[in-house]
Coordinates of C-alpha atoms in Angstrom, one line a residue:
X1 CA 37.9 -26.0 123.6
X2 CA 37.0 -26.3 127.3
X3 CA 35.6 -28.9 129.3
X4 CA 32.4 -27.5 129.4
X5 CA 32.3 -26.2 125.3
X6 CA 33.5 -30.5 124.6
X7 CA 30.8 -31.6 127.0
X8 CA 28.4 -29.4 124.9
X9 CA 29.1 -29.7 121.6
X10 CA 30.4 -33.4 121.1
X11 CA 28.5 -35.2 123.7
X12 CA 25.3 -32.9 123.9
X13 CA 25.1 -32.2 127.5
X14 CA 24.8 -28.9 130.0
X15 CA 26.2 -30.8 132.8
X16 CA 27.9 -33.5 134.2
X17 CA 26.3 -36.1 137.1
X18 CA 28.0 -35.3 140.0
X19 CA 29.7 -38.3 140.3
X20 CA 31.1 -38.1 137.2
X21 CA 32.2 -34.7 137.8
X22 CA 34.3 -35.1 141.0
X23 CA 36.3 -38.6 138.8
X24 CA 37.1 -35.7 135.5
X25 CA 38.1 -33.6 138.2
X26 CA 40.5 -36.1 139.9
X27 CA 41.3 -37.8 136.3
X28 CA 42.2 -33.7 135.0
X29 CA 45.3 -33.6 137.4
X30 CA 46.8 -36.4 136.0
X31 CA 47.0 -38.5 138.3
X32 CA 46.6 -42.3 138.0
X33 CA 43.4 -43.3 138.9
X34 CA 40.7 -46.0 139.8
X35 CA 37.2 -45.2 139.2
X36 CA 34.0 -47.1 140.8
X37 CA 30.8 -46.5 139.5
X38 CA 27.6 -48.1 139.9
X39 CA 26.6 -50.0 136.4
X40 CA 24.9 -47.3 133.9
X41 CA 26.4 -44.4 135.8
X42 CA 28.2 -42.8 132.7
X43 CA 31.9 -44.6 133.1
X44 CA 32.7 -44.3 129.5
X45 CA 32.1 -40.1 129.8
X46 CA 34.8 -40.2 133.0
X47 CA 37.7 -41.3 130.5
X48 CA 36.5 -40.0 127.2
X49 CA 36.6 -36.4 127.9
X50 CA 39.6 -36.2 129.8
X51 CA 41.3 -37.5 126.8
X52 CA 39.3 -35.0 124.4
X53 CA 39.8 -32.0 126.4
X54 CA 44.2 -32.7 126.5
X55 CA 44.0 -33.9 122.6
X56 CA 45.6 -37.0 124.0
X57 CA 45.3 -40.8 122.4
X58 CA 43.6 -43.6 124.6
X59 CA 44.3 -47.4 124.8
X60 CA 41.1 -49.0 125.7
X61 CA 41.6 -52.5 127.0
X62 CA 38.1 -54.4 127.6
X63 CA 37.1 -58.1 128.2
X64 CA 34.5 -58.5 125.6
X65 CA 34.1 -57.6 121.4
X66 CA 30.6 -56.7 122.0
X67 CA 31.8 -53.9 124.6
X68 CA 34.6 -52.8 122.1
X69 CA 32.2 -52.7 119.3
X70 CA 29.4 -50.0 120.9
X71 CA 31.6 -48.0 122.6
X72 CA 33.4 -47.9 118.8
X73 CA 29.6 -47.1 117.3
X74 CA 28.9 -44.5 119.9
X75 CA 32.5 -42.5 119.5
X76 CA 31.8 -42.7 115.7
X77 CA 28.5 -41.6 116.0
X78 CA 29.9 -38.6 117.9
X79 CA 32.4 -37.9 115.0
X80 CA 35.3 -39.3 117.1
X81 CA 38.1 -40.9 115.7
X82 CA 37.8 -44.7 117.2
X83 CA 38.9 -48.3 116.2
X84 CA 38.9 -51.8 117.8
X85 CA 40.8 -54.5 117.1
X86 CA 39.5 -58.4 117.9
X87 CA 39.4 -61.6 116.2
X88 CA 36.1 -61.6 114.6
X89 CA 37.0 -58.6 112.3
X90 CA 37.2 -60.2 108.7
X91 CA 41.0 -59.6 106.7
X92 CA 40.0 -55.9 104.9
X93 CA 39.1 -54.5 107.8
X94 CA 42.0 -55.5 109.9
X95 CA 44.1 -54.3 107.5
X96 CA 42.5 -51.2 106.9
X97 CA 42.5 -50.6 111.0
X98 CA 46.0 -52.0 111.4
X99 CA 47.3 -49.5 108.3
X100 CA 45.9 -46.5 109.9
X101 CA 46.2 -46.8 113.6
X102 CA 48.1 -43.3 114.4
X103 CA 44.3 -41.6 112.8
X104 CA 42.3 -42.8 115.7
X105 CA 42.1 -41.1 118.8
X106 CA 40.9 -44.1 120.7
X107 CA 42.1 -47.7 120.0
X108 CA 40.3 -50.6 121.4
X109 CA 41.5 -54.1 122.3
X110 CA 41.9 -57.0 125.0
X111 CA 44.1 -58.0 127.0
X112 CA 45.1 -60.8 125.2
X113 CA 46.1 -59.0 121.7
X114 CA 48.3 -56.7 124.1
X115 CA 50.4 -59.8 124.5
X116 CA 51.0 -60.9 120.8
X117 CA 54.2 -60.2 118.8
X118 CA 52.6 -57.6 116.6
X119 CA 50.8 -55.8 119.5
X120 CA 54.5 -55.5 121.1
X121 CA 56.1 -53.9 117.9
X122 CA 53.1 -51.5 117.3
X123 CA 52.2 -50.3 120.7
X124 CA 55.4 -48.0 120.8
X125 CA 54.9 -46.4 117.8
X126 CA 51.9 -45.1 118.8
X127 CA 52.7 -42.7 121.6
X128 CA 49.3 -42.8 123.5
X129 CA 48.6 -40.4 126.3
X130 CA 46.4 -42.5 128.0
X131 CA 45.9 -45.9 129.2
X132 CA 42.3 -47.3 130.0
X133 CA 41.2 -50.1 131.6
X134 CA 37.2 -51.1 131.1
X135 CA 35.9 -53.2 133.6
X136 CA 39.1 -53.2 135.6
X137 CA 37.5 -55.6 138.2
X138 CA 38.5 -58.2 135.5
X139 CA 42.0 -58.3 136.3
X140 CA 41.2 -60.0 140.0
X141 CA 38.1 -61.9 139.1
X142 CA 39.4 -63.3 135.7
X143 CA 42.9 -62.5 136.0
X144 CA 43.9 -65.7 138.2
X145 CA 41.3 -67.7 136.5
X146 CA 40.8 -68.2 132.4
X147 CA 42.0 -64.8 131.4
X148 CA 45.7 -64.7 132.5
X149 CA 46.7 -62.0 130.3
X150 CA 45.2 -59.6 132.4
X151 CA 47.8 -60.0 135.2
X152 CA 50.6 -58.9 132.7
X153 CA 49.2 -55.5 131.6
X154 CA 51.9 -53.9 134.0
X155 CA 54.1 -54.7 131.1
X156 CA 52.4 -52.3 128.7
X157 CA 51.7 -49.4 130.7
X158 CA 54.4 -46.7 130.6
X159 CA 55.4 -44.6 133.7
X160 CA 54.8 -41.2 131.8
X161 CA 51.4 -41.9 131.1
X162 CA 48.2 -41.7 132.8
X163 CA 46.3 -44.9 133.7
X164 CA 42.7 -44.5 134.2
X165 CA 40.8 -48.2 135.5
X166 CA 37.2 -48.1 136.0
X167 CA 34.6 -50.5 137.3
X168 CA 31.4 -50.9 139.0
X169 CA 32.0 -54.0 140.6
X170 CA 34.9 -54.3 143.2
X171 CA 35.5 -55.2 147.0
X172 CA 38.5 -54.4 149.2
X173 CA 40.3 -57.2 147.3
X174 CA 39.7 -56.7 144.1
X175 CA 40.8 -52.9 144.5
X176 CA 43.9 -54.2 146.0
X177 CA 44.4 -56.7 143.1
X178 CA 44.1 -53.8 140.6
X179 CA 46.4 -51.7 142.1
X180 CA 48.9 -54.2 142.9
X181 CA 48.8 -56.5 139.3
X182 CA 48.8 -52.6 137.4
X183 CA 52.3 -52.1 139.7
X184 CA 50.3 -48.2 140.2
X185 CA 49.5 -46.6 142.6
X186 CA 46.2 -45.8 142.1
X187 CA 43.7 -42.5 143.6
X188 CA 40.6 -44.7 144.6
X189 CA 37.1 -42.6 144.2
X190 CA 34.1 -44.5 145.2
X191 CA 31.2 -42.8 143.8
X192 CA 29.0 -46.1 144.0
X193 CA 25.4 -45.7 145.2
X194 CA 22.6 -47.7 145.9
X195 CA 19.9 -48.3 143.1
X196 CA 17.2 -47.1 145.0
X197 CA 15.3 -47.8 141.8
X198 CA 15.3 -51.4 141.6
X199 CA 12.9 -53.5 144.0
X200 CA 14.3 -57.1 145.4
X201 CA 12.6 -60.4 145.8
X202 CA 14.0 -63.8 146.6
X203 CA 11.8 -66.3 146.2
X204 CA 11.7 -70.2 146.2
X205 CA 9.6 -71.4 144.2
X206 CA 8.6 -75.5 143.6
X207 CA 8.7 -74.7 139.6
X208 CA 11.1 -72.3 137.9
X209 CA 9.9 -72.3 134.9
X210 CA 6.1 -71.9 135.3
X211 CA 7.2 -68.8 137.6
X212 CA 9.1 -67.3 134.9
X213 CA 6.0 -67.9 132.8
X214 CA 4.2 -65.8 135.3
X215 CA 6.4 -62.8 135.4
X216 CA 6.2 -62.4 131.9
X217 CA 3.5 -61.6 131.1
X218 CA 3.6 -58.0 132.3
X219 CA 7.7 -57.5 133.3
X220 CA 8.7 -55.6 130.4
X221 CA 12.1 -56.4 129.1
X222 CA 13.8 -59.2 130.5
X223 CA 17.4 -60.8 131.2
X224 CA 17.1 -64.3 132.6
X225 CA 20.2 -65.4 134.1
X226 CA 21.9 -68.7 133.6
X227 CA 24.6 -70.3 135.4
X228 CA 24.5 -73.4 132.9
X229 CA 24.8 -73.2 128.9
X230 CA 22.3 -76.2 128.9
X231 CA 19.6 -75.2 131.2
X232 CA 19.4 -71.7 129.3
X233 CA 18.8 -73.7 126.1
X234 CA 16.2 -75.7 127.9
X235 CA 14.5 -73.2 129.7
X236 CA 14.5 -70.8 126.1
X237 CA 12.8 -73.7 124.3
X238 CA 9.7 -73.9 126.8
X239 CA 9.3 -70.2 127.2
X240 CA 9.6 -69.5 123.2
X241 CA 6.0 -71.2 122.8
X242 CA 4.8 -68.2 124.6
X243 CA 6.8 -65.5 124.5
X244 CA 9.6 -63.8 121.7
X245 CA 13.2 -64.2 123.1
X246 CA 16.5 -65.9 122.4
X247 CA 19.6 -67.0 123.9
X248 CA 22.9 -65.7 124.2
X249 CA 25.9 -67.6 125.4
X250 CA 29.4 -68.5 124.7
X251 CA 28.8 -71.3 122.4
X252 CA 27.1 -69.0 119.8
X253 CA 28.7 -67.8 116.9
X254 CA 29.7 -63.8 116.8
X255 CA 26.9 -63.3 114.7
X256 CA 24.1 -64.9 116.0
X257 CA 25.3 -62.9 119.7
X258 CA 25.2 -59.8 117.4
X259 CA 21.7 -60.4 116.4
X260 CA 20.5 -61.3 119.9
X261 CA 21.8 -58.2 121.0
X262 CA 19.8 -56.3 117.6
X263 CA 16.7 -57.8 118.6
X264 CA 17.0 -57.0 122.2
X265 CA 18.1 -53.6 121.8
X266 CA 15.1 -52.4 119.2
X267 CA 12.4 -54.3 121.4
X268 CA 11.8 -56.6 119.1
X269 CA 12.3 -59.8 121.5
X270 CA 10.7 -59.8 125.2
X271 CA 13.3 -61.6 126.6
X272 CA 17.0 -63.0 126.7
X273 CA 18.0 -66.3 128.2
X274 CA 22.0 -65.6 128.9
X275 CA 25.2 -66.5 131.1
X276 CA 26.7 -63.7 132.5
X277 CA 29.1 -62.6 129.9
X278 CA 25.4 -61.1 128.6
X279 CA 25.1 -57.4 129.7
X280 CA 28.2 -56.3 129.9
X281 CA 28.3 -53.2 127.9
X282 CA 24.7 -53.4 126.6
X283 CA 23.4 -49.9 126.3
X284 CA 19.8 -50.7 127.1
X285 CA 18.1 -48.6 129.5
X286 CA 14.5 -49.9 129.6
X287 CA 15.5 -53.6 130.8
X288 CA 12.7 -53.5 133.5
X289 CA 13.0 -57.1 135.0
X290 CA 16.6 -59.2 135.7
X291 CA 15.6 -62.5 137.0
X292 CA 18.6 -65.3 138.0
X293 CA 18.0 -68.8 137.7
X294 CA 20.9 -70.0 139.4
X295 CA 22.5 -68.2 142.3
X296 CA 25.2 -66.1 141.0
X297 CA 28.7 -66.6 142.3
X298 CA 28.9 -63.7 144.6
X299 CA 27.1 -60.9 145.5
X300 CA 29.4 -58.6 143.5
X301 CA 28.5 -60.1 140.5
X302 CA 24.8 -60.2 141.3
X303 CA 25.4 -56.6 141.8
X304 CA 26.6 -55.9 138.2
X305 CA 23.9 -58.2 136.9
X306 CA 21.1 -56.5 138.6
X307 CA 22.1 -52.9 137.7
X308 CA 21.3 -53.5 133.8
X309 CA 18.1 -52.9 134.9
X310 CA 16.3 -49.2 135.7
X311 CA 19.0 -47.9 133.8
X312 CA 16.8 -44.6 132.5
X313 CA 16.1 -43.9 136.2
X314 CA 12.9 -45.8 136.1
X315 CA 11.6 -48.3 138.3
X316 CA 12.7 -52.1 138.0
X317 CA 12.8 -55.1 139.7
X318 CA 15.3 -58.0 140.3
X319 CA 13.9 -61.6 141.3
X320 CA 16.8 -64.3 142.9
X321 CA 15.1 -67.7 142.3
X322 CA 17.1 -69.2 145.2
X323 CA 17.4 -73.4 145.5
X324 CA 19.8 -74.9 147.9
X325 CA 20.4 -77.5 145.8
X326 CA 22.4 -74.6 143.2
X327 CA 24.4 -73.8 146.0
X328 CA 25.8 -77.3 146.2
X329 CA 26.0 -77.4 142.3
X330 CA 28.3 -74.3 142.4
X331 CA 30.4 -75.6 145.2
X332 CA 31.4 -78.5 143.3
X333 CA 31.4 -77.1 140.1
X334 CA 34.0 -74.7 141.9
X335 CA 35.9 -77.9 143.2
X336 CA 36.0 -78.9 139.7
X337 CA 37.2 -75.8 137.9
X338 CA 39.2 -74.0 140.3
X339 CA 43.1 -73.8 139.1
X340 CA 44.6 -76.1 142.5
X341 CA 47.7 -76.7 143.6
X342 CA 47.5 -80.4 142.1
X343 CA 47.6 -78.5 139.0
X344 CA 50.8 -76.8 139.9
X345 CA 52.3 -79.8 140.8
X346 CA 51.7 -81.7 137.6
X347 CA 52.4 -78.4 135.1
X348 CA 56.1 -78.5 137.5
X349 CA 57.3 -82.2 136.2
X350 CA 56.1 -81.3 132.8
X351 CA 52.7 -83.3 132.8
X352 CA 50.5 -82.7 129.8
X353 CA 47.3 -80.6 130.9
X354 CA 44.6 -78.7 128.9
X355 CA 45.8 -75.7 126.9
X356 CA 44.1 -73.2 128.8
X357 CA 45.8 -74.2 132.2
X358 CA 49.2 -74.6 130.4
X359 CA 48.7 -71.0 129.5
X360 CA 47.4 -69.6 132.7
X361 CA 50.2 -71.8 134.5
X362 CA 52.8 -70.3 132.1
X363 CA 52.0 -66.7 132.9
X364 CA 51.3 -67.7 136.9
X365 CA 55.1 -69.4 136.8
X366 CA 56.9 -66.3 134.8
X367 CA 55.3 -63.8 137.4
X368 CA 55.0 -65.5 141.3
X369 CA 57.4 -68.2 142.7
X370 CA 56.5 -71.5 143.5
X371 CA 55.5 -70.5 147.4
X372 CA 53.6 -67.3 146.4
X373 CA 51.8 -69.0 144.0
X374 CA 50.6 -72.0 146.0
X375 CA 49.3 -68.9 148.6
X376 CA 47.8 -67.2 146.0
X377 CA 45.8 -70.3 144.5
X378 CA 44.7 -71.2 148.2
X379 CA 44.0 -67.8 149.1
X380 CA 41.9 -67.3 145.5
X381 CA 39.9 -70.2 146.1
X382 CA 39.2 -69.7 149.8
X383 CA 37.7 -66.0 148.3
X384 CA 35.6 -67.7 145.6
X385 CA 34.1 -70.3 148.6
X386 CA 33.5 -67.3 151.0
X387 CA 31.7 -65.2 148.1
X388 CA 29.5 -67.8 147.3
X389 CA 29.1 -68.5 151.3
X390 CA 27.7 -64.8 150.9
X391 CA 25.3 -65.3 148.1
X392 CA 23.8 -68.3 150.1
X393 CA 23.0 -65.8 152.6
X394 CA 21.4 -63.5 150.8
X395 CA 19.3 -66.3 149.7
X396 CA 18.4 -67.9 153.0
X397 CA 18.7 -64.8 155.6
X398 CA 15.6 -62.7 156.4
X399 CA 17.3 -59.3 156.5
X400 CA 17.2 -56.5 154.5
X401 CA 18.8 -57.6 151.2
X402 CA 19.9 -53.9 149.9
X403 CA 21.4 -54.1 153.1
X404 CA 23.2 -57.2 152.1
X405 CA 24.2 -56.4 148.7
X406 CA 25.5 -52.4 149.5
X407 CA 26.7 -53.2 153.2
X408 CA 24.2 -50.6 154.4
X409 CA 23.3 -50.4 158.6
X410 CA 19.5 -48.6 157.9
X411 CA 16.7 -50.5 156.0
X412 CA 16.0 -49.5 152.7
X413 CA 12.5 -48.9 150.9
X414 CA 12.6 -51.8 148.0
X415 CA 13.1 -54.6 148.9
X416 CA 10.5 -57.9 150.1
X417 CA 11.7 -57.5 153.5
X418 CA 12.0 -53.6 154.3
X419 CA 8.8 -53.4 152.1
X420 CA 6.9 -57.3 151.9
X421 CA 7.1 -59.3 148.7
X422 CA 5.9 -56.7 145.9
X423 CA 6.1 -57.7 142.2
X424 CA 5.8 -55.0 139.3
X425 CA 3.9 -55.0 136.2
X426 CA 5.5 -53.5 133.1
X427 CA 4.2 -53.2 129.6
X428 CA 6.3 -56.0 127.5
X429 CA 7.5 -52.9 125.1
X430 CA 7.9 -55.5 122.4
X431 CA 7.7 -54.1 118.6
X432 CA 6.3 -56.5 115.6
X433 CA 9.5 -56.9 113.3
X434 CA 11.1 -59.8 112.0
X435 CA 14.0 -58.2 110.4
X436 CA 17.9 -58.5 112.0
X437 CA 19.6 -55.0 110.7
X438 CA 22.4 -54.7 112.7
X439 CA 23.2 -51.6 111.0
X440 CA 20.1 -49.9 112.1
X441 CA 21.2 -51.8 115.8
X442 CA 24.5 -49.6 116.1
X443 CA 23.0 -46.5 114.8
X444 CA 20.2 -46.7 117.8
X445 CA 22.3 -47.4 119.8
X446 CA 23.4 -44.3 122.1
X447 CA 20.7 -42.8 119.9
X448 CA 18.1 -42.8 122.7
X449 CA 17.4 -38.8 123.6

């Protein structure tokens, strides 16, 4: 078949978005190559069909199970051959997946499966055409940080096949990061855009909570984000006397984050307390209203967060609640965390340290030297400070914030300053069920006209 007869009769289609036409295009002549699109601009199509139309085999590589598992669901649901392998998956169906791996046309994983013994005997059996890399802006961000596995996927990519990366969320660095930590050299295409659709506000308010309370009651769906486990919990357990919601963070079980995302999904909660792993692959297109607690750690990320909303095109809003006193939280929480070159010197004479340093140290030792490492730890904290330097001025600065957040030199037409502080009113959209069918979740999925 043809581009155009796939597009049609798999996927449903006449056309493709622009954008996404001009990445198939460059993806088509095989080279390697680094896609940016802005959140719920169609990435998945950009890889997918390129792989369909050569009757090729992808490796997907993503960062979390719950992005594995709909992209999985919507490739089945498209009578597509697809599979992912994570640790949640109970002993029949691993071995079922594992046993038949050369049937499915696109195999899902992480980065850290890629690096276990029975990953490195299989992987070469399987003769894949294509490597992809979800979320690509992973391997800078998380790379040097808790997921060090990322920065040895050079070790699994061939030279005789294609690597596609593809991300809505990356700066000058963190292109450079990709290409460099890939070892590829990578055709850049930058079809990000502003979201026109979605109307800023920072405000300051004396009471977070009670102002939360007040946007709820006409904001239509909501994500509330968190940059503490604790204070999502607390701030859940107040707003639950009024309104349906739950939480969703990384000290839930993978079942009670799979029935969060149920409920969300078929409308049957008004709202989600979450951190920011929340989101990230979450086909939801009416999310009307994203509102942050905290401060996010840089205004890429607030980027990301911000564009699950307005997804079907439809207006939206985002609301910072900005408090100086959670930019001094994050600085020394950053002081805390941060991998330093105390660290360094401690995992050197053979000092006993938490696993997940050990492990990040082990892969940081095998791949720099001792010199380029202590650069790149200075150099990757000094980028964390500065990004969060940023994010204070969004917060503080009365300038255009689109302005701020795409790097734009005109004033745009939605936010508080371009516009005056304008707040939306959205039917809540929530449906009376009390039943959690996650089968009926995955089905409805990518099942939305």
């Amino acid at each position: 078949m043809t581009q155009q007869d796939i597009l049609k009769t798999v996927y449903g289609f006449e056309e493709l978005r622009e954008s996404q036409a001009v990445i198939i295009d460059a993806i088509n002549t095989g080279r390697d190559v680094l896609a940016l699109l802005p959140t719920g601009g169609g990435k998945s199509l950009c890889y997918q069909l390129p792989v369909l139309l050569s009757e090729g085999k992808a490796l997907v590589i993503t960062p979390l199970v719950s992005l594995m598992e709909d992209q999985v669901a919507e490739l089945k649901r498209l009578r597509i051959k697809a599979a992912c392998i994570h640790s949640y998956l109970d002993i029949r169906e691993k071995y079922m997946i594992m046993n038949n791996l050369q049937e499915f046309q696109f195999i899902f994983c992480s980065p850290e499966w890629l690096a276990t013994e029975k990953a490195r005997q299989i992987l070469p059996q399987l003769n894949f055409s294509h490597f992809i890399i979800d979320e690509a802006h992973c391997i800078s961000e998380w790379g040097f940080d808790f997921r060090p596995h990322y920065l040895i996927l050079h070790e699994i990519l061939r030279d005789d096949r294609q690597v596609i990366a593809l991300t809505a969320t990356a700066d000058e660095k963190i292109i450079s990061d990709i290409s460099h930590l890939l070892r590829r050299q990578l055709l850049v295409i930058d079809e990000r855009s502003e979201r026109s659709n979605i109307y800023l506000n920072v405000l300051r308010p004396e009471d977070k909570i009670q102002k939360i309370e007040e946007i709820l009651d006409d904001s239509g769906p909501v994500i509330i984000y968190f940059s503490s486990k604790k204070v999502c919990d607390e701030v859940h357990n107040r707003l639950k006397t009024r309104f349906r919601g739950m939480t969703y963070h990384a000290d839930m079980t993978y079942e009670e984050r799979m029935s969060v995302q149920s409920a969300f999904h078929s409308d049957r909660i008004h709202y989600v307390c979450a951190t920011s792993a929340f989101g990230m692959g979450i086909n939801k297109k009416n999310i009307r209203t994203v509102i942050h607690y905290h401060v996010p750690k840089s205004t890429t990320q607030y980027v990301q967060e911000v564009g699950r909303a307005g997804r079907d095109g439809e207006s939206a809003q985002a609301i910072l609640l900005f408090d100086e006193d959670d930019i001094s939280r994050s600085y020394r929480f950053l002081q805390e965390d941060h991998l330093s070159e105390t660290d360094l010197d401690l995992y050197l004479k053979g000092a006993q340290l938490a696993e997940d340093k050990t492990e990040q140290l082990r892969i940081l030792t095998s791949l720099f030297t001792e010199s380029q490492l202590r650069i790149i730890l200075q150099r990757e904290f000094r980028t964390k400070v500065n990004a969060l330097n940023h994010m204070a001025v969004y917060g503080q600065v009365d300038r255009c914030l689109s302005g701020q957040l795409y790097h734009l030199s005109v004033y745009c037409q939605h936010c508080q300053y371009c516009k005056g502080q304008q707040f939306m009113y959205f039917d809540k959209a929530v449906v009376d069920r009390k039943t959690d069918d996650r089968i009926e979740y995955i089905k409805s999925l990518f099942n939305q006209g």
